[in-house]
Coordinates of C-alpha atoms in Angstrom, one line a residue:
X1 CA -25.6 -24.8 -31.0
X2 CA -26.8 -21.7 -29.3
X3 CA -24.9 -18.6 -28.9
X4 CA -23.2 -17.8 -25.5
X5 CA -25.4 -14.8 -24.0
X6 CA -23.9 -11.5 -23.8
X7 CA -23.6 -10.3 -20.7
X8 CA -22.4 -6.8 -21.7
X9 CA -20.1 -4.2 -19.6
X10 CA -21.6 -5.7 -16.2
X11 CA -19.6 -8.9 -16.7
X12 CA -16.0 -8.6 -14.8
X13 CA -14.5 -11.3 -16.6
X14 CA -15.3 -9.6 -19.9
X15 CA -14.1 -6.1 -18.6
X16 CA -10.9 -8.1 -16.8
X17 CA -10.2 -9.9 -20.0
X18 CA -10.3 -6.4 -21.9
X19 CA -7.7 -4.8 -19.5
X20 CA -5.6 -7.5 -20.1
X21 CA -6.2 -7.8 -24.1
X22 CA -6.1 -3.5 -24.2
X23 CA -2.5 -3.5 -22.8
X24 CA 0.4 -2.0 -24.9
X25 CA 3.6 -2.0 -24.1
X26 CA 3.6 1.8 -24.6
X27 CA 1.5 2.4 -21.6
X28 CA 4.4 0.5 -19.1
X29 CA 5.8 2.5 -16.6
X30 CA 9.7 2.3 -15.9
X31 CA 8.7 0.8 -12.1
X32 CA 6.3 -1.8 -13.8
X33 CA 9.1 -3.1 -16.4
X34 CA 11.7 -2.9 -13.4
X35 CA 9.6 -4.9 -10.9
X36 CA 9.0 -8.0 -13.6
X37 CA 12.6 -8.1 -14.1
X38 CA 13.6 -8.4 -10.4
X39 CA 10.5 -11.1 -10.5
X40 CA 12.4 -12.8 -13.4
X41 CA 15.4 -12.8 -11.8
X42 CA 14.3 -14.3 -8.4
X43 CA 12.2 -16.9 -10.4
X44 CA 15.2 -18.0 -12.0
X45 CA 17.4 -17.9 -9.3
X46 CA 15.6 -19.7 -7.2
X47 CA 15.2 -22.5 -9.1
X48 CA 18.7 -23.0 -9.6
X49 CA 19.3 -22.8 -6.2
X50 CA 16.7 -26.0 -6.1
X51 CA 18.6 -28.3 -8.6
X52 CA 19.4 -30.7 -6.4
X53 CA 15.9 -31.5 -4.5
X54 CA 14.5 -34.5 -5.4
X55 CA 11.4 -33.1 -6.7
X56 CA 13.6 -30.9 -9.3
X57 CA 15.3 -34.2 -10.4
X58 CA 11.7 -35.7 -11.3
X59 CA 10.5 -32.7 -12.7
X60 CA 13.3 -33.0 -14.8
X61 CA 12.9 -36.4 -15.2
X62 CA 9.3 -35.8 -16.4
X63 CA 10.2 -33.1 -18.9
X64 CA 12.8 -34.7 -20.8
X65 CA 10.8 -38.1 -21.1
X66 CA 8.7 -36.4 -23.2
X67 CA 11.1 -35.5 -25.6
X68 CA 12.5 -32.0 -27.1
X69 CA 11.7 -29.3 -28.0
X70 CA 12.1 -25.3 -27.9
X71 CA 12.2 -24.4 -24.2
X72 CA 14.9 -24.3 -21.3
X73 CA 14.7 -25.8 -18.4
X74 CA 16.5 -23.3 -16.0
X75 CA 18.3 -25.5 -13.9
X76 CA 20.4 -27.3 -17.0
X77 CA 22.4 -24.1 -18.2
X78 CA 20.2 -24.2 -21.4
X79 CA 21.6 -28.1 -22.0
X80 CA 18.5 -29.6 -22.1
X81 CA 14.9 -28.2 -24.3
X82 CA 11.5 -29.5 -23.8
X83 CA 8.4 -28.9 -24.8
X84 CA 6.2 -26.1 -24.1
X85 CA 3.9 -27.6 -22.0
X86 CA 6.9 -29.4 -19.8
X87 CA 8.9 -26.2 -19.4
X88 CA 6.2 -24.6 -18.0
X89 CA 5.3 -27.3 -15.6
X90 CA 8.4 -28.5 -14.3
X91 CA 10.2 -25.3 -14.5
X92 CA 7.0 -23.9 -12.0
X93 CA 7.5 -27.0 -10.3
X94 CA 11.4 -26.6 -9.7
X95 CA 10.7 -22.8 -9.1
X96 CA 8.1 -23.1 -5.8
X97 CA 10.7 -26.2 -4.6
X98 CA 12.5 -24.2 -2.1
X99 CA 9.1 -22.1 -1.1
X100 CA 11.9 -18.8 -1.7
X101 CA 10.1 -17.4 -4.3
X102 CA 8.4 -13.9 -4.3
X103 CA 5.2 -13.2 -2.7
X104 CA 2.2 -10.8 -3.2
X105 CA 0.1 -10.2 0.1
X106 CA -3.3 -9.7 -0.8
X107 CA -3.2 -13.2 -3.0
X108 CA -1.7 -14.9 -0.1
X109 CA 0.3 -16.7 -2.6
X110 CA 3.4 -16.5 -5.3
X111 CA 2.4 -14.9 -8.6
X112 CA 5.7 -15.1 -10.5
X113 CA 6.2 -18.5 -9.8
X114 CA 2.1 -19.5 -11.2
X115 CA 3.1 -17.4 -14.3
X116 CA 6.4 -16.5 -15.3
X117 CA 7.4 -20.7 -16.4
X118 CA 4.5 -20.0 -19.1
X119 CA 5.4 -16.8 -20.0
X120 CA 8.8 -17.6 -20.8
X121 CA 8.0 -20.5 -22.3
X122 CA 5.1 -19.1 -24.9
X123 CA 8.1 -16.3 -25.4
X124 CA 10.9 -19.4 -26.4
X125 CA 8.5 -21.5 -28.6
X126 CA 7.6 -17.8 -31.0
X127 CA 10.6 -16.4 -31.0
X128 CA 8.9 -13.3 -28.5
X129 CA 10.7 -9.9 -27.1
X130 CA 11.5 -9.1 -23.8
X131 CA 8.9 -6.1 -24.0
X132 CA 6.3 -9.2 -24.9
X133 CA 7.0 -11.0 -21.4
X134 CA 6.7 -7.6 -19.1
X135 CA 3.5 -6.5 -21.1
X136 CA 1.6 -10.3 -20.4
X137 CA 3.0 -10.4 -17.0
X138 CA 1.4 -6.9 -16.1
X139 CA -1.6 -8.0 -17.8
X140 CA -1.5 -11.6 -15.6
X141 CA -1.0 -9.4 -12.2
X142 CA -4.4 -7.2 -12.9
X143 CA -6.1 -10.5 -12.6
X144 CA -4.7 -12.0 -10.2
X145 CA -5.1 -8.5 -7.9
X146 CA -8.8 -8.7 -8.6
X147 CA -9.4 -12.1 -7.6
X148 CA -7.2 -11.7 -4.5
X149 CA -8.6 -8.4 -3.5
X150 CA -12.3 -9.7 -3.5
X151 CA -11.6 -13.6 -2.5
X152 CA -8.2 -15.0 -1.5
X153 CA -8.6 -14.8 1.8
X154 CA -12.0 -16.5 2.6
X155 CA -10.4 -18.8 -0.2
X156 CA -7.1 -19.0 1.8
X157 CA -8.8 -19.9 4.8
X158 CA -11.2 -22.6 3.2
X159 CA -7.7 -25.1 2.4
X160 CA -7.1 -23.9 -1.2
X161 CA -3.7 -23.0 -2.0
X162 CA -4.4 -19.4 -4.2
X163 CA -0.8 -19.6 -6.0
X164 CA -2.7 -23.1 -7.5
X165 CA -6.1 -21.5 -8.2
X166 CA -6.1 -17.7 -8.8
X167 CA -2.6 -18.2 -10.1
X168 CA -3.6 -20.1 -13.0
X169 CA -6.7 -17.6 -13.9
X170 CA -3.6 -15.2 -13.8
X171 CA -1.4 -17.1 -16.2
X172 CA -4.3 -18.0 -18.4
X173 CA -4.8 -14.0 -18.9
X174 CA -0.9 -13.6 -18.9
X175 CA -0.9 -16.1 -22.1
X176 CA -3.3 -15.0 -24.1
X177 CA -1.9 -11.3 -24.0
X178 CA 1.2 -13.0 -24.8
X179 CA -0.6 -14.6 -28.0
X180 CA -2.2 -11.4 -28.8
X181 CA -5.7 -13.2 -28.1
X182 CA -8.5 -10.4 -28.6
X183 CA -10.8 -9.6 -25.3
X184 CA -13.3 -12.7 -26.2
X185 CA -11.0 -15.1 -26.7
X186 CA -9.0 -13.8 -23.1
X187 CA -12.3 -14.3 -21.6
X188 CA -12.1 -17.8 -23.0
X189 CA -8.8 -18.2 -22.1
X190 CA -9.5 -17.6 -17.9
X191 CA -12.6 -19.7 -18.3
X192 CA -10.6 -22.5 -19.8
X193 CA -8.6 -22.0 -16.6
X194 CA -11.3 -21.8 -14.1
X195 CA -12.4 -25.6 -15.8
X196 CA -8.8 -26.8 -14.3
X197 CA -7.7 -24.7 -11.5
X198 CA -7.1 -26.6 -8.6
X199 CA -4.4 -27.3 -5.3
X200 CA -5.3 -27.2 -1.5
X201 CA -3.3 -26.3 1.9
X202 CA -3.3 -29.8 2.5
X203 CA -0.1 -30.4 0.6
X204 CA 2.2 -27.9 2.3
X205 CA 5.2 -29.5 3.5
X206 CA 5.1 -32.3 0.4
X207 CA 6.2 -32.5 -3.0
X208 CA 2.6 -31.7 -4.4
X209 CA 2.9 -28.2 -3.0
X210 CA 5.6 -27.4 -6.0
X211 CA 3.2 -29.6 -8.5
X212 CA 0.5 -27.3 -8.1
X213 CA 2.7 -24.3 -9.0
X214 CA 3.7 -26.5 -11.9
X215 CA 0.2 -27.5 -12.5
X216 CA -1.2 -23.5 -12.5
X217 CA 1.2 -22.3 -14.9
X218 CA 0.5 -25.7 -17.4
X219 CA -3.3 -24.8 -16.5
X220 CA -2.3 -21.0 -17.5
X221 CA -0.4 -22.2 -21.0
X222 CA -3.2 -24.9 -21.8
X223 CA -6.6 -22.3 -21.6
X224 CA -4.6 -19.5 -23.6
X225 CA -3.6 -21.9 -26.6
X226 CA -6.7 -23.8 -26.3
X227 CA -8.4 -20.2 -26.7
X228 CA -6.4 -19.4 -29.6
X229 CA -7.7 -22.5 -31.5
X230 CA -11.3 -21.9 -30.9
X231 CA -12.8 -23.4 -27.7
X232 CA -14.8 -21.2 -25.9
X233 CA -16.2 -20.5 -21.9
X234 CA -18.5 -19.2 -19.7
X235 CA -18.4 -15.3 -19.7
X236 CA -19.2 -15.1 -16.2
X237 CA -17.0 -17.7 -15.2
X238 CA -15.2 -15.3 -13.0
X239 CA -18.1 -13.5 -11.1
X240 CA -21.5 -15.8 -12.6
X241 CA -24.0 -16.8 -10.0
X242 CA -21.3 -20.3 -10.3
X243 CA -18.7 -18.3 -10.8
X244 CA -15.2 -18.9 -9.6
X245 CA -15.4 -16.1 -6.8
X246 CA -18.6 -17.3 -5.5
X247 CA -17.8 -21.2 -5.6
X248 CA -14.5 -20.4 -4.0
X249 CA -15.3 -18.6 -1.1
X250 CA -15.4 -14.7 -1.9
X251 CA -18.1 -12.2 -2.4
X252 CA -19.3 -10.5 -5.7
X253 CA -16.1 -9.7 -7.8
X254 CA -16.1 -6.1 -8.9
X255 CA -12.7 -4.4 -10.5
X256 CA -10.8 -1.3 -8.5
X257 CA -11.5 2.3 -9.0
X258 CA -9.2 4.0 -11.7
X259 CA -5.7 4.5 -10.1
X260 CA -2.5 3.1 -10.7
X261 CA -2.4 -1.0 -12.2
X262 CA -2.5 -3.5 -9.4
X263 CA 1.8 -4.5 -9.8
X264 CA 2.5 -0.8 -8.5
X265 CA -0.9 -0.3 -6.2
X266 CA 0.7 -3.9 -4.3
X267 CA 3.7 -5.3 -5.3
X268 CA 6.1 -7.7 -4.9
X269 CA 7.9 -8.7 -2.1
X270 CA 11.1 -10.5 -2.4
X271 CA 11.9 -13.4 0.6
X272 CA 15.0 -13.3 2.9
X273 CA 14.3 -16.5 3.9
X274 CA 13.7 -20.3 2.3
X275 CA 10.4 -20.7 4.1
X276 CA 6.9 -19.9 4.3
X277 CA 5.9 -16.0 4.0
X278 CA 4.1 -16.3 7.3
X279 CA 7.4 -16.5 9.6
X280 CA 9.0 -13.7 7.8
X281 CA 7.9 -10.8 10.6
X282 CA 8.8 -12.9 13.4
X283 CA 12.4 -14.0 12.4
X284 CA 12.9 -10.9 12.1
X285 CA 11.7 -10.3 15.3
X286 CA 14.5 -13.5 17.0
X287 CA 17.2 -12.3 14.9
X288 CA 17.1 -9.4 16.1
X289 CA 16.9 -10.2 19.9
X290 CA 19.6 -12.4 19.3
X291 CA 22.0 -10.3 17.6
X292 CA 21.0 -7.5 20.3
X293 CA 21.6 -9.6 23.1
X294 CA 24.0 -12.5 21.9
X295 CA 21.6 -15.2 21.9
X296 CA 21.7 -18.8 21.2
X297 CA 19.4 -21.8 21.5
X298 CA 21.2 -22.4 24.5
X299 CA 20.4 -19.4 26.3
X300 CA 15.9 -19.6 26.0
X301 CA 13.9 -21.5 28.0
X302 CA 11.1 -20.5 25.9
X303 CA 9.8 -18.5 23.2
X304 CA 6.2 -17.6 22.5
X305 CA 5.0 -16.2 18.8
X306 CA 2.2 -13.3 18.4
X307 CA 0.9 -12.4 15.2
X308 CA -1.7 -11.1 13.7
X309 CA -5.4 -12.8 12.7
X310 CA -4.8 -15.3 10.0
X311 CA -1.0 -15.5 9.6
X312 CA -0.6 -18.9 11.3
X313 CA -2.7 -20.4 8.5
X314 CA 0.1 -22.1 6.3
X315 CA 2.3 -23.0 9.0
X316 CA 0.9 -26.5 9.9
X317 CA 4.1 -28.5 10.4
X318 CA 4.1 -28.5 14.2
X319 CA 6.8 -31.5 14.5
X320 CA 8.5 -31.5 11.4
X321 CA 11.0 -33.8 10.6
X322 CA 11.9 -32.9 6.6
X323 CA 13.4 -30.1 5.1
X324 CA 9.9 -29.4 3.0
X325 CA 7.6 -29.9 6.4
X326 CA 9.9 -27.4 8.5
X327 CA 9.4 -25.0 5.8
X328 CA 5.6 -24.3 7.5
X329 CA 7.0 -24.7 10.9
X330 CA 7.0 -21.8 13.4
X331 CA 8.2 -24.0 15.8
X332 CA 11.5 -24.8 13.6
X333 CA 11.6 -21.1 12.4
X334 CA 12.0 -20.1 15.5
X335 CA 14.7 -23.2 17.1
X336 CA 16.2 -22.7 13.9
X337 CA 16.6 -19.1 14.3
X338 CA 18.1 -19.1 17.6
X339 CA 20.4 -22.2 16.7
X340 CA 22.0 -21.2 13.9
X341 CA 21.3 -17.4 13.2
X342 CA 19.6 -16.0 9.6
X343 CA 17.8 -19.1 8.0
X344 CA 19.7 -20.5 4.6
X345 CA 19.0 -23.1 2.2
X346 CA 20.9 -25.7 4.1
X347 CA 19.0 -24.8 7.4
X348 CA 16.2 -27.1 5.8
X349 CA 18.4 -30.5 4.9
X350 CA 16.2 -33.4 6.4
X351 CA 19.9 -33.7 8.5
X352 CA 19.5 -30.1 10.4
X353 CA 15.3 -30.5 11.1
X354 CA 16.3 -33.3 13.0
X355 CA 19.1 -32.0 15.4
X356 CA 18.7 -33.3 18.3
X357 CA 18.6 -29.8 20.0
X358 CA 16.2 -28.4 17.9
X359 CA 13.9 -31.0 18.1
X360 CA 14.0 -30.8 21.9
X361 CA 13.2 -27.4 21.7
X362 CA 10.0 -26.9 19.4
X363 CA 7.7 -27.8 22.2
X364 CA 9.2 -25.3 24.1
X365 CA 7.6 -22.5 20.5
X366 CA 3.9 -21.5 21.2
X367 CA 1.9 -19.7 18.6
X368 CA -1.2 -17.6 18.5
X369 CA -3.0 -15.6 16.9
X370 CA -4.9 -11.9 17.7
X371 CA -8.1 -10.9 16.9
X372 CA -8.8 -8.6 14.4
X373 CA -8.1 -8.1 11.0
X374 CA -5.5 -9.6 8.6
X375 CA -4.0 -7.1 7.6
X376 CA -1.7 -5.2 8.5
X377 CA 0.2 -7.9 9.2
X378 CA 2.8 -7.9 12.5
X379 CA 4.3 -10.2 14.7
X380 CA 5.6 -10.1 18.2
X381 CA 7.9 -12.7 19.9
X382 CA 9.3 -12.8 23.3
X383 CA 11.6 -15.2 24.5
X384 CA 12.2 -16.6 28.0
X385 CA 15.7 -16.6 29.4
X386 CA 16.7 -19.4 31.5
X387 CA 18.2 -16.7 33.5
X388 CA 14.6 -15.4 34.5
X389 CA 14.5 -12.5 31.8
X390 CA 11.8 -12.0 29.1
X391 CA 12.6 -9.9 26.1
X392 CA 10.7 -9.2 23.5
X393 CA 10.4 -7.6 20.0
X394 CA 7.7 -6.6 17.7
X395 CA 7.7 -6.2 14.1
X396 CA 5.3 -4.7 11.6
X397 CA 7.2 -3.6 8.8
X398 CA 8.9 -6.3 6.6
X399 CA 12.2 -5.7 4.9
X400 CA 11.9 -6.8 1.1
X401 CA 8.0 -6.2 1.6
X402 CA 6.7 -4.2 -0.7
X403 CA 6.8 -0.9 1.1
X404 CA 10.5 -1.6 2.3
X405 CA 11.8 -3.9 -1.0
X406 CA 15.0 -5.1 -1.4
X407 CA 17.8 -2.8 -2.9
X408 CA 19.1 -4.1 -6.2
X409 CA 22.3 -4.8 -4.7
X410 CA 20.3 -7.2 -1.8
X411 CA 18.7 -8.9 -4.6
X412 CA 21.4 -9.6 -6.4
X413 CA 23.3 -10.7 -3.5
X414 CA 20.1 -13.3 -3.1
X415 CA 20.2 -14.6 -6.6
X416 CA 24.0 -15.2 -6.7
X417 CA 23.8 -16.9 -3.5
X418 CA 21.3 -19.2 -5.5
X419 CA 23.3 -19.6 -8.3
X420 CA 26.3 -20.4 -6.8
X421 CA 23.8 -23.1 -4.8
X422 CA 22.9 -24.8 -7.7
X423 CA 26.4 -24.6 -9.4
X424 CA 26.7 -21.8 -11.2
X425 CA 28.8 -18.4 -10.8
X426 CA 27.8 -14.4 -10.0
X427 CA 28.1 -14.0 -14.2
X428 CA 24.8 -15.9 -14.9
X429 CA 22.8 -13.7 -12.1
X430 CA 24.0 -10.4 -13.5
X431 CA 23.5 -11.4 -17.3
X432 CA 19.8 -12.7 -16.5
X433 CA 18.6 -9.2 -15.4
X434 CA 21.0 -7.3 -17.4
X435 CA 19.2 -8.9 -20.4
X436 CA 15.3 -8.2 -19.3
X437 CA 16.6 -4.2 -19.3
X438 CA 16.3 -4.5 -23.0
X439 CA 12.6 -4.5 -23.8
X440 CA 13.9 -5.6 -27.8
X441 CA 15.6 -8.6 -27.1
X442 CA 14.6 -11.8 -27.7
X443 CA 13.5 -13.5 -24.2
X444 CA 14.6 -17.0 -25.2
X445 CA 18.0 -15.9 -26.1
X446 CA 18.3 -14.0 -23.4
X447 CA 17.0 -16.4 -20.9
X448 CA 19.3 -19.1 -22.5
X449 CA 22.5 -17.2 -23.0
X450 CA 22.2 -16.0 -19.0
X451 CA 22.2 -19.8 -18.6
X452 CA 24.7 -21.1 -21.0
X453 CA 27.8 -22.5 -19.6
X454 CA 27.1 -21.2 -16.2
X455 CA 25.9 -24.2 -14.4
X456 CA 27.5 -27.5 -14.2
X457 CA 24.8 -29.7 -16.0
X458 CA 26.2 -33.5 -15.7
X459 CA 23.5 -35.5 -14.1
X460 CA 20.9 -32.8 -13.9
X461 CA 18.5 -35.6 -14.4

């Protein structure tokens, strides 16, 4: 068998695959280790907060069939241990449920959720430090930024869903740092993951949206072991001539000048609300109207939605019906908004899509978009009064965006709320990101014992 060529320095997945391999714990930055826990935390929480959704239950379902093993499954209070492989999948799976997970805006996707279910399982089955998950979810994030920086939105705008596809190149890279791979076999590793990646727009609003989180971070955990025994890829399978950011809609790949690594140059940004990224600016935009001027559904004759080029692109539930449809709805974001004030978990039951009143009213939501760029991103809403008026509001900035992120205090607010969701208490919330400030602790014990007795696990599955 012939010897795969050497491309040499010129080849990005080789150089990407070095970055990733290269990276020491020593070399973190207090802002990088404090962002991954705030990413743990949210991960977690949110999927407690999901316990109850039907796809959870299956997931669940799924996991345990396949018997036990070393790894949690977060929304069981560390009752019930799976596999490797299943924790990874149906925790991602039960993580993206709610679609309240964080978000990075140049993937146009959810990186924790793609990556962190693999990490934390590779970190259970050997017995792996908390220092060990922040260092391969750093090294994850630099590929992931380089894909999304030179491709995700051409990719976006083609139907794929980049949380599926560049996710999984990200959690391939995340576990093999995690395994200690050298730069080869990382390059192996994301090849391995370009052979599976996969997961289009067409499943917003259904169950197979959350599979294909569950699917990139299995996809992720698969290429890294598989690298590890020996199988071997393509060393342009990132930026070849048939590469993955050619065949998937971007330009040449190249890698960003020297400055600071891609988790601090664009971040995280943590959701308010349990439903698609793209409706963020404008319910900001309602709520505020409506708190300034006492507003309620009653009150608008109409309301008509600005944003900026692109950002309508998930939202293709026009009529929804289900709590998982409504979740890419600007016409519900915006009935629901007005109706009931700040969106919560229960604001997408299948029971409150289909209020009567709402439902009546989402014709009366139009939505556009500008021309020009994608980003920045902004959004404008005005609402008609029945009393003749017209007001209107405009938002750019994002509160819990990266440049205006959640205070500690608003996160944990968030993640409590979700675990007193899904049955638990404020005391599991506190001890999960308590425990990722200790870069020596073990991550499966301190996963588990944040979980332990804090949830009510009868029936889980």
């Amino acid at each position: 068998m012939s010897a795969a060529p050497n491309l040499g320095p010129e080849s990005v997945t080789e150089r990407l695959s070095a970055i990733a391999s290269g990276l020491e714990a020593s070399a973190l930055l207090p802002a990088e280790r404090a962002l991954v826990a705030r990413a743990v935390l949210d991960t977690v929480a949110v999927s407690i907060a999901a316990r109850d959704e039907p796809a959870a239950r299956l997931a669940v379902r799924r996991a345990t069939g396949q018997g036990e093993g070393p790894c949690t499954l977060w929304t069981a209070g560390g009752a019930l241990r799976v596999r490797e492989e299943e924790a990874a999948w149906a925790n991602g799976v039960i993580a993206h449920v709610l679609d309240f997970d964080d978000v990075t805006s140049a993937m146009r996707g959810h990186p924790s959720v793609a990556m962190l279910p693999a990490i934390l399982a590779i970190a259970e089955t050997e017995g792996l430090r908390v220092e060990d998950v922040v260092v391969a979810y750093v090294a994850g994030f630099e590929v992931i930024a380089a894909l999304s920086v030179a491709m995700a939105a051409p990719h976006y705008a083609l139907g794929w869903h980049s949380t599926a596809t560049i996710g999984a190149i990200g959690a391939a890279a995340a576990c093999a740092r995690l395994l200690r791979l050298d730069a080869a076999r990382v390059a192996h590793a994301i090849g391995l993951a370009v052979t599976q990646a996969a997961g289009t727009r067409a499943s917003f609003g259904t169950m197979a949206k959350s599979v294909q989180a569950g699917n990139a971070n299995l996809t992720g955990l698969r290429a890294a072991r598989l690298a590890k025994l020996g199988f071997d890829a393509a060393p342009d399978a990132l930026d070849g001539a048939m590469g993955f950011a050619r065949l998937g809609g971007g330009p040449d790949l190249s890698l960003p000048s020297a400055g600071p690594r891609a988790l601090l140059r664009h971040g995280l940004e943590v959701k308010k609300y349990p439903l698609c990224y793209a409706t963020h600016r404008a319910l900001d935009a309602v709520l505020a109207l409506r708190e300034e001027h006492g507003l309620g559904l009653g009150d608008v004759a109409a309301a008509r939605v600005r944003v900026s080029a692109g950002a309508l692109a998930p939202l293709i539930h026009h009529r929804p019906t289900t709590g998982l449809d409504a979740k890419f709805s600007m016409e519900y974001a915006m009935a629901a908004a007005l109706a009931d004030g700040t969106p919560g978990l229960a604001t997408f039951s299948d029971a409150a899509v289909r209020r009567p009143a709402l439902q009546a009213f989402l014709p009366q939501v139009t939505a556009e978009e500008a021309a020009g760029p994608l980003l920045p991103r902004w959004a404008e809403v005005s609402l008609r009064l029945k009393d003749g008026r017209v007001l209107s509001q405009r938002r750019d900035a994002l509160r819990g965006g990266a440049e205006d992120p959640l205070s500690e205090a608003e996160l944990m607010a968030k993640a409590v709320d979700c675990f007193r969701h899904g049955g638990g208490t404020a005391r599991g919330a506190g001890a999960l990101l308590s425990a990722m400030g200790d870069p020596r602790g073990a991550a499966g014990a301190a996963l588990s014992a944040a979980l332990k007795d804090d949830l009510v696990v009868e029936d889980v599955a």
